[in-house]
Structures are given as C-alpha cells and as structure tokens.
C-alpha cells in the first residue's frame, strides 16, 4: 500500500491528520523528533485507529539521516510536512533557531526525494499580515512578516514555488491555516502547549480547569464591533481532512500547476470576546477575564476567503464554534484525569 509520510505527525495538526489519512484508507509513516510533542500521542493514535502507528524518531535537520530514511522507505507516495517550530514569540527571541530548523528540515526533505515527490506544506495565514481586503484571498499580497516564524513560512513558500517552477517532478500544495482549535471527538488527542499557552483557546481551557488564572484579552480598542481582535477559527479535524483532500488532488494530476496555494479557514471571523462567550455557552463554564493591552505583533482582524479550497479541493469546514469549544474542553478534562 502506498504510504504518506507525515513529518511532525505527533504534533497537534499532524496527529489529527494521521487519523484522517487512516480513515481515508492511506498507509501512514510518522517521523518526529518530539521537540514540540509528546511520545504518548503514538499510544493515543493506536487507541483511535486500532493500528500501531509506524513511527521513526528523526531529526530532519540531519541531512545524512534524512537521506538514509528516504532510501529505506521507497513506498512513500506523498509527504505532508508539519515539522517546524511555530511559536511566534519564541521566534522573535531566537530567530536563528527558527531559520535553521524550519529551512534545513524542508530543504533536506525535498533533496532526499530528489525533488520528485507530492508534498503538502504546512503554511499559515500569518503570511498575509493585516490584509487590506477581507476576506483575504490566496492572491492577496504577502506582507512583511511580523516575526521570524512568519518569515520562515513566507520564505519556505518562495523556496517551494521557485523550485517547482524549474522542477516538474516536484508537486507542492501550500496550505495556509487560519487559527486551528479544538480536538478529536474522542478527547484522546488535542493541543498540547508546552508551558503557558500563547494561543487563546488552550489558555481558555486551562483557565477554565483552574490551571491558569483569568484570561487577559489583549486589547479591546481595535476597530472591530466589540473592540477585540478577530480571527478565523477552524476545527483541527476539518483542517486535517483538508490535508487528505490536498494529497488526493496531487495524486489526481488535476492541478493546473505543480505549485498551488489554498486558504484553510471557515470564511467567518470571530472576536476574542465572542470566543470567550461561545466557550461559556457551549460548556456551561464561567470564565474570568480582564481587558489588557494589545499584544505586540498582533494584527487587528483576518478571516479567509475559502472559495478556492471549496472549488479545487472539494473541501469546506463543517464543524462550528460550538464543537470547537466543546471538543477543546473535553480534551482539557481528559488531560486532567490522564496527565501526559
Ligand atoms: C488569537 C487572538 C490574540 C491569547 C497564531 C500564529 C498563527 C497560527 C495561530 C501557527 C489574538 C488573542 C490570545 C490570550 C488573547 N499559528 N489572545 N489572550 O496570534 O492569531 O495566530 O496562532 O500557524 O501563525 O500567529 O493566535 O490564539 O495566539 O491569538 O486575547 O491569552 O486571541 O491577541 O487576537 P494568533 P492566538
């Protein structure tokens, strides 16, 4: 059976994608270095899929090891590349760590496959910065990145686009995620932030379970209806299913070019305060929050135009904010009873 290589497959989006690939009948092989994930996720994946995942611990920055791995696994028909550092704040403090890891791993991977592979690349709406027009479409201008993390996504997309332009055997789809949240309905996998969560929803669930104090709303003086910033939150399971659709499109040879970009969002924006109130309504839990200053580097509002994904990937997000909040909360409660 042809197999899909999932790099970073024990991470948040990676693990949910492994489940959806399994559900779609694909064989999967995972590589990860556990730099931002927990080995226990492998056991959790086995509980969900009923199959022990094929897994190899691998540092994708080690060129020789990556070449050796690819030589040994000739049954890999496609790659979904999640493995990268992704903490915006940390990237500002340690830019070299981000440029080295995120570029070495990508370049080693493509080179090891002799630039002959179907590759789905994990990109981000961060590349748009604050769009001039909303909802933002894939052909909107990429703006100067607000962080080294965002810059690694922009430059990685350029590396891929420019390589594809002269290498017909390399077929790439860059998926620009909006804000992934929620967890698998079994509550066996979900987001596992290391330390104090930087992202809104994991902070909300940790505050609700008593692990953190009140939530700080980073600014209520934006030019938005309730003053708090707006994002396009998308359920991680919907996001995972889009990766399966992207692999299927690459296999189908339907693509008009060997480099394509798609927005993965819901097409709807929600403010921070709306998310807080949605969590309370969906779970019945009361949240404590205070209004604080804006966070450095945050944009005011963004949500995606997702018509191209619907047309060409045949995919659209189906799970609503209520399911995003309830699944995130169920996962937090599972973690309390089953600490990793
Ligand atoms: C969402 C909103 C915050 C925490 C980042 C990356 C992006 C992607 C998703 C990887 C913002 C506000 C947050 C808190 C708050 N990651 N907030 N209090 O910054 O939109 O996107 O994560 O691909 O690339 O940039 O997500 O969840 O951090 O913030 O008020 O305690 O919630 O200001 O408006 P963000 P986030």
Short mmCIF file of C-alpha atoms and ligand atoms in Angstrom, two decimals:
data_model
loop_
_atom_site.label_atom_id
_atom_site.label_comp_id
_atom_site.label_asym_id
_atom_site.label_seq_id
_atom_site.Cartn_x
_atom_site.Cartn_y
_atom_site.Cartn_z
CA UNK A 1 0.00 0.00 0.00
CA UNK A 2 1.35 3.45 -0.92
CA UNK A 3 2.22 5.37 2.20
CA UNK A 4 2.06 9.01 3.20
CA UNK A 5 4.99 10.34 5.23
CA UNK A 6 3.76 12.72 7.95
CA UNK A 7 6.60 14.77 9.42
CA UNK A 8 5.71 16.20 12.83
CA UNK A 9 2.95 13.59 12.98
CA UNK A 10 2.77 13.53 16.80
CA UNK A 11 2.01 17.27 16.91
CA UNK A 12 -1.40 18.94 17.17
CA UNK A 13 -2.42 19.14 13.50
CA UNK A 14 -0.14 16.27 12.47
CA UNK A 15 -1.75 13.74 14.81
CA UNK A 16 -5.28 14.68 13.71
CA UNK A 17 -4.16 14.37 10.07
CA UNK A 18 -2.75 10.87 10.75
CA UNK A 19 -6.25 9.85 11.94
CA UNK A 20 -7.97 11.28 8.84
CA UNK A 21 -5.41 9.66 6.49
CA UNK A 22 -6.12 6.33 8.21
CA UNK A 23 -9.86 6.92 7.85
CA UNK A 24 -9.33 7.59 4.13
CA UNK A 25 -7.54 4.25 3.72
CA UNK A 26 -3.96 5.54 3.47
CA UNK A 27 -0.93 3.86 4.99
CA UNK A 28 0.98 6.33 7.17
CA UNK A 29 4.55 6.59 8.39
CA UNK A 30 5.32 9.26 11.02
CA UNK A 31 8.65 10.92 11.73
CA UNK A 32 9.08 13.31 14.64
CA UNK A 33 11.84 14.48 17.00
CA UNK A 34 9.41 15.23 19.87
CA UNK A 35 10.82 18.77 20.14
CA UNK A 36 7.26 20.09 20.47
CA UNK A 37 5.14 16.99 21.09
CA UNK A 38 4.73 14.01 23.42
CA UNK A 39 5.53 10.36 22.54
CA UNK A 40 2.32 9.31 24.32
CA UNK A 41 0.40 10.62 21.31
CA UNK A 42 1.51 7.45 19.48
CA UNK A 43 -0.41 5.33 22.02
CA UNK A 44 -3.40 7.63 21.69
CA UNK A 45 -3.33 7.28 17.89
CA UNK A 46 -3.35 3.49 18.26
CA UNK A 47 -6.42 3.75 20.53
CA UNK A 48 -8.25 5.84 17.91
CA UNK A 49 -7.23 3.96 14.72
CA UNK A 50 -6.80 0.47 16.19
CA UNK A 51 -3.40 0.31 14.50
CA UNK A 52 0.06 0.86 15.98
CA UNK A 53 1.45 3.79 14.02
CA UNK A 54 4.65 3.20 12.01
CA UNK A 55 6.98 5.70 13.64
CA UNK A 56 10.64 6.72 13.44
CA UNK A 57 12.31 9.33 15.63
CA UNK A 58 14.20 11.55 13.19
CA UNK A 59 15.78 15.00 13.25
CA UNK A 60 15.04 16.39 9.77
CA UNK A 61 17.96 18.79 10.14
CA UNK A 62 20.34 15.82 9.92
CA UNK A 63 20.81 15.54 6.15
CA UNK A 64 22.52 12.13 6.20
CA UNK A 65 19.80 10.61 8.40
CA UNK A 66 17.02 12.04 6.21
CA UNK A 67 18.68 10.66 3.04
CA UNK A 68 19.11 7.29 4.70
CA UNK A 69 15.46 7.24 5.84
CA UNK A 70 14.08 8.08 2.38
CA UNK A 71 16.36 5.50 0.69
CA UNK A 72 14.96 2.82 3.01
CA UNK A 73 11.30 3.81 2.51
CA UNK A 74 10.69 3.51 -1.21
CA UNK A 75 6.92 3.01 -0.67
CA UNK A 76 6.29 6.66 0.26
CA UNK A 77 3.95 8.17 -2.36
CA UNK A 78 3.45 11.56 -0.72
CA UNK A 79 4.61 13.77 2.13
CA UNK A 80 2.73 16.07 4.50
CA UNK A 81 5.31 18.31 6.13
CA UNK A 82 4.26 19.70 9.52
CA UNK A 83 7.61 19.51 11.33
CA UNK A 84 8.66 23.09 12.12
CA UNK A 85 8.97 25.41 15.09
CA UNK A 86 5.90 27.62 15.33
CA UNK A 87 5.92 29.80 18.45
CA UNK A 88 5.69 33.39 17.27
CA UNK A 89 7.08 34.94 20.47
CA UNK A 90 9.96 32.44 20.79
CA UNK A 91 10.92 33.09 17.16
CA UNK A 92 11.48 36.77 17.98
CA UNK A 93 13.84 35.82 20.83
CA UNK A 94 15.64 33.02 18.92
CA UNK A 95 15.50 33.79 15.17
CA UNK A 96 18.47 31.59 14.17
CA UNK A 97 16.89 28.55 15.85
CA UNK A 98 13.80 29.11 13.68
CA UNK A 99 15.56 29.82 10.37
CA UNK A 100 17.92 26.87 10.82
CA UNK A 101 15.28 24.32 11.84
CA UNK A 102 12.47 25.37 9.51
CA UNK A 103 14.66 25.68 6.40
CA UNK A 104 17.12 22.81 6.92
CA UNK A 105 14.29 20.37 7.51
CA UNK A 106 12.37 21.45 4.41
CA UNK A 107 15.39 21.51 2.09
CA UNK A 108 16.71 18.16 3.39
CA UNK A 109 13.31 16.59 2.78
CA UNK A 110 12.94 17.76 -0.83
CA UNK A 111 16.55 16.89 -1.63
CA UNK A 112 16.26 13.40 -0.16
CA UNK A 113 13.35 12.71 -2.54
CA UNK A 114 15.46 14.03 -5.43
CA UNK A 115 12.81 16.72 -5.84
CA UNK A 116 10.42 14.07 -7.13
CA UNK A 117 7.51 13.87 -4.69
CA UNK A 118 3.96 15.07 -3.92
CA UNK A 119 4.36 17.45 -0.98
CA UNK A 120 1.73 19.18 1.16
CA UNK A 121 3.31 22.06 3.06
CA UNK A 122 2.00 23.46 6.35
CA UNK A 123 1.82 27.22 5.87
CA UNK A 124 -0.11 29.93 7.69
CA UNK A 125 -2.38 32.93 7.22
CA UNK A 126 0.42 34.75 9.02
CA UNK A 127 1.95 35.32 5.58
CA UNK A 128 -0.81 37.87 4.84
CA UNK A 129 -0.08 40.10 7.83
CA UNK A 130 -3.01 42.55 8.13
CA UNK A 131 -4.77 42.14 4.77
CA UNK A 132 -6.04 45.28 3.01
CA UNK A 133 -9.18 43.46 1.87
CA UNK A 134 -11.25 40.93 3.87
CA UNK A 135 -11.97 38.10 3.46
CA UNK A 136 -8.40 37.53 2.27
CA UNK A 137 -7.84 35.51 -0.92
CA UNK A 138 -4.81 33.40 -1.88
CA UNK A 139 -3.63 36.01 -4.38
CA UNK A 140 -3.56 38.80 -1.77
CA UNK A 141 -0.11 40.37 -1.45
CA UNK A 142 2.17 38.74 1.10
CA UNK A 143 3.18 41.43 3.57
CA UNK A 144 6.38 41.84 5.57
CA UNK A 145 6.27 39.17 8.26
CA UNK A 146 5.73 40.37 11.84
CA UNK A 147 8.04 37.64 13.23
CA UNK A 148 10.85 35.30 12.18
CA UNK A 149 8.29 32.48 12.46
CA UNK A 150 6.01 34.17 9.92
CA UNK A 151 9.07 34.93 7.76
CA UNK A 152 10.05 31.24 7.70
CA UNK A 153 6.60 30.44 6.30
CA UNK A 154 6.88 33.15 3.63
CA UNK A 155 10.39 32.16 2.56
CA UNK A 156 9.55 28.43 2.64
CA UNK A 157 6.67 29.12 0.23
CA UNK A 158 9.11 31.00 -2.05
CA UNK A 159 11.63 28.14 -1.89
CA UNK A 160 8.90 25.71 -2.90
CA UNK A 161 7.40 27.91 -5.62
CA UNK A 162 10.77 28.69 -7.22
CA UNK A 163 11.90 25.06 -7.08
CA UNK A 164 8.62 23.84 -8.56
CA UNK A 165 8.97 26.37 -11.38
CA UNK A 166 12.05 24.53 -12.68
CA UNK A 167 11.26 21.02 -11.40
CA UNK A 168 8.12 19.48 -12.92
CA UNK A 169 8.63 16.32 -10.84
CA UNK A 170 8.12 18.28 -7.61
CA UNK A 171 4.39 18.85 -6.96
CA UNK A 172 3.56 21.05 -3.98
CA UNK A 173 0.43 22.35 -2.26
CA UNK A 174 0.90 25.04 0.40
CA UNK A 175 -1.97 25.14 2.89
CA UNK A 176 -2.41 28.47 4.68
CA UNK A 177 -4.06 27.69 8.03
CA UNK A 178 -6.09 30.29 9.87
CA UNK A 179 -6.50 29.52 13.58
CA UNK A 180 -6.65 25.78 14.34
CA UNK A 181 -8.55 24.96 17.57
CA UNK A 182 -10.49 22.09 19.16
CA UNK A 183 -9.71 18.40 19.49
CA UNK A 184 -10.72 14.95 18.25
CA UNK A 185 -14.23 13.95 19.40
CA UNK A 186 -12.77 11.03 21.40
CA UNK A 187 -10.79 13.57 23.51
CA UNK A 188 -7.78 11.25 23.13
CA UNK A 189 -5.71 13.79 21.16
CA UNK A 190 -5.68 17.57 21.11
CA UNK A 191 -3.47 20.62 21.56
CA UNK A 192 -0.55 20.11 23.98
CA UNK A 193 1.05 23.51 24.54
CA UNK A 194 4.38 23.41 26.36
CA UNK A 195 4.37 25.81 29.31
CA UNK A 196 1.98 28.79 29.44
CA UNK A 197 -0.22 28.64 26.31
CA UNK A 198 0.38 31.54 23.92
CA UNK A 199 -2.74 30.76 21.90
CA UNK A 200 -6.21 31.85 23.01
CA UNK A 201 -8.20 28.61 23.15
CA UNK A 202 -5.72 26.48 25.11
CA UNK A 203 -5.36 29.36 27.57
CA UNK A 204 -9.16 29.49 27.90
CA UNK A 205 -9.43 25.75 28.64
CA UNK A 206 -6.52 25.82 31.11
CA UNK A 207 -8.08 28.85 32.85
CA UNK A 208 -11.46 27.09 32.99
CA UNK A 209 -9.94 23.94 34.51
CA UNK A 210 -8.08 26.01 37.13
CA UNK A 211 -4.56 25.54 35.76
CA UNK A 212 -4.23 29.27 34.90
CA UNK A 213 -5.66 32.49 36.25
CA UNK A 214 -8.03 34.80 34.42
CA UNK A 215 -7.67 35.24 30.68
CA UNK A 216 -6.22 38.55 29.52
CA UNK A 217 -7.99 39.88 26.47
CA UNK A 218 -5.16 41.52 24.53
CA UNK A 219 -6.88 44.78 23.64
CA UNK A 220 -10.49 45.90 23.27
CA UNK A 221 -9.68 49.12 21.41
CA UNK A 222 -9.47 47.68 17.90
CA UNK A 223 -11.77 48.96 15.15
CA UNK A 224 -13.98 45.87 15.42
CA UNK A 225 -17.60 45.60 16.59
CA UNK A 226 -16.72 44.75 20.20
CA UNK A 227 -13.19 46.19 20.12
CA UNK A 228 -11.40 42.83 20.44
CA UNK A 229 -9.38 41.28 17.62
CA UNK A 230 -10.96 38.99 15.05
CA UNK A 231 -9.63 35.66 13.72
CA UNK A 232 -10.93 32.79 11.58
CA UNK A 233 -11.01 29.83 13.99
CA UNK A 234 -11.16 26.42 12.32
CA UNK A 235 -11.69 22.99 13.90
CA UNK A 236 -8.49 20.93 13.75
CA UNK A 237 -10.42 17.91 12.39
CA UNK A 238 -11.71 19.99 9.46
CA UNK A 239 -8.15 21.15 8.90
CA UNK A 240 -6.90 17.55 8.96
CA UNK A 241 -9.47 16.49 6.37
CA UNK A 242 -8.25 19.27 4.07
CA UNK A 243 -4.78 17.66 4.07
CA UNK A 244 -6.28 14.40 2.81
CA UNK A 245 -8.08 16.35 0.08
CA UNK A 246 -4.80 18.06 -0.85
CA UNK A 247 -2.96 14.73 -1.16
CA UNK A 248 -5.83 13.34 -3.27
CA UNK A 249 -5.64 16.37 -5.59
CA UNK A 250 -1.90 15.93 -6.03
CA UNK A 251 -2.44 12.23 -6.87
CA UNK A 252 -5.26 13.06 -9.28
CA UNK A 253 -2.99 15.19 -11.51
CA UNK A 254 -5.97 17.60 -11.80
CA UNK A 255 -3.87 20.54 -10.66
CA UNK A 256 -3.28 23.23 -13.29
CA UNK A 257 0.24 23.83 -11.95
CA UNK A 258 2.73 21.90 -9.84
CA UNK A 259 2.57 24.62 -7.17
CA UNK A 260 -0.78 25.60 -5.61
CA UNK A 261 -1.84 27.54 -2.51
CA UNK A 262 -5.09 27.19 -0.54
CA UNK A 263 -6.66 29.02 2.41
CA UNK A 264 -7.92 26.71 5.15
CA UNK A 265 -10.41 28.59 7.26
CA UNK A 266 -14.17 28.78 7.74
CA UNK A 267 -14.59 32.08 5.92
CA UNK A 268 -16.04 33.57 9.12
CA UNK A 269 -14.36 35.81 11.72
CA UNK A 270 -14.89 35.67 15.49
CA UNK A 271 -13.62 38.17 18.06
CA UNK A 272 -11.77 37.22 21.23
CA UNK A 273 -14.79 38.21 23.34
CA UNK A 274 -17.09 36.19 21.07
CA UNK A 275 -14.87 33.12 21.56
CA UNK A 276 -14.90 33.61 25.33
CA UNK A 277 -18.70 33.87 25.36
CA UNK A 278 -19.04 30.94 22.93
CA UNK A 279 -16.92 28.78 25.26
CA UNK A 280 -19.12 29.70 28.24
CA UNK A 281 -22.30 28.97 26.28
CA UNK A 282 -21.06 25.65 24.85
CA UNK A 283 -19.63 24.28 28.08
CA UNK A 284 -21.64 26.00 30.82
CA UNK A 285 -18.31 27.02 32.39
CA UNK A 286 -17.90 30.61 33.65
CA UNK A 287 -14.66 32.28 32.53
CA UNK A 288 -12.81 35.05 34.35
CA UNK A 289 -11.13 37.55 32.10
CA UNK A 290 -9.64 41.01 32.21
CA UNK A 291 -9.00 43.51 29.44
CA UNK A 292 -5.29 44.14 28.93
CA UNK A 293 -3.06 45.94 26.48
CA UNK A 294 -2.70 44.85 22.86
CA UNK A 295 -0.08 42.10 22.25
CA UNK A 296 3.00 43.14 20.27
CA UNK A 297 2.83 41.87 16.67
CA UNK A 298 -0.91 41.07 16.69
CA UNK A 299 -2.96 42.11 13.68
CA UNK A 300 -6.46 43.54 14.13
CA UNK A 301 -8.62 41.25 12.03
CA UNK A 302 -8.36 38.46 9.49
CA UNK A 303 -10.63 35.81 8.02
CA UNK A 304 -10.23 33.77 4.89
CA UNK A 305 -11.91 33.61 1.53
CA UNK A 306 -12.22 29.82 1.16
CA UNK A 307 -13.92 29.60 -2.26
CA UNK A 308 -10.80 28.25 -3.99
CA UNK A 309 -10.48 25.39 -1.47
CA UNK A 310 -14.15 24.52 -1.96
CA UNK A 311 -13.79 24.59 -5.76
CA UNK A 312 -10.44 22.86 -6.23
CA UNK A 313 -10.05 20.74 -3.10
CA UNK A 314 -13.73 19.88 -2.86
CA UNK A 315 -13.38 20.69 0.84
CA UNK A 316 -15.07 23.03 3.27
CA UNK A 317 -15.07 23.35 7.04
CA UNK A 318 -18.12 21.69 8.63
CA UNK A 319 -17.64 21.90 12.40
CA UNK A 320 -18.91 25.03 14.15
CA UNK A 321 -17.59 27.15 17.03
CA UNK A 322 -19.74 25.19 19.50
CA UNK A 323 -18.00 21.90 18.55
CA UNK A 324 -14.62 23.66 18.59
CA UNK A 325 -15.19 24.83 22.16
CA UNK A 326 -16.79 21.61 23.45
CA UNK A 327 -14.07 19.37 21.98
CA UNK A 328 -11.30 21.62 23.34
CA UNK A 329 -12.92 21.49 26.78
CA UNK A 330 -13.40 17.68 26.70
CA UNK A 331 -9.70 17.30 25.83
CA UNK A 332 -8.66 19.57 28.74
CA UNK A 333 -10.81 17.49 31.12
CA UNK A 334 -9.27 14.28 29.72
CA UNK A 335 -5.76 15.70 30.36
CA UNK A 336 -6.70 16.49 33.97
CA UNK A 337 -7.60 12.82 34.59
CA UNK A 338 -4.81 11.47 32.36
CA UNK A 339 -1.84 13.82 32.63
CA UNK A 340 0.77 13.33 29.90
C1 LIG B 1 -5.76 34.78 18.76
C2 LIG B 1 -6.35 36.07 19.30
C3 LIG B 1 -4.75 37.41 20.49
C4 LIG B 1 -4.18 34.72 23.89
C5 LIG B 1 -1.03 32.40 15.97
C6 LIG B 1 0.03 32.36 14.93
C7 LIG B 1 -0.51 31.75 13.67
C8 LIG B 1 -1.07 30.39 14.00
C9 LIG B 1 -2.15 30.51 15.07
C10 LIG B 1 0.64 28.78 13.59
C11 LIG B 1 -5.39 37.25 19.13
C12 LIG B 1 -5.88 36.93 21.41
C13 LIG B 1 -4.59 35.28 22.68
C14 LIG B 1 -4.60 35.32 25.11
C15 LIG B 1 -5.82 36.97 23.85
N1 LIG B 1 -0.05 29.52 14.45
N2 LIG B 1 -5.39 36.37 22.68
N3 LIG B 1 -5.41 36.43 25.04
O1 LIG B 1 -1.85 35.05 17.17
O2 LIG B 1 -3.97 34.77 15.78
O3 LIG B 1 -2.09 33.18 15.49
O4 LIG B 1 -1.52 31.11 16.22
O5 LIG B 1 0.50 28.68 12.42
O6 LIG B 1 0.54 31.62 12.75
O7 LIG B 1 0.38 33.69 14.63
O8 LIG B 1 -3.44 33.11 17.55
O9 LIG B 1 -4.50 32.16 19.56
O10 LIG B 1 -2.33 33.46 19.83
O11 LIG B 1 -4.44 34.67 19.30
O12 LIG B 1 -6.56 37.97 23.82
O13 LIG B 1 -4.27 34.87 26.23
O14 LIG B 1 -6.54 35.92 20.71
O15 LIG B 1 -4.40 38.75 20.77
O16 LIG B 1 -6.19 38.41 18.87
P1 LIG B 1 -2.84 34.17 16.52
P2 LIG B 1 -3.64 33.28 19.13
#
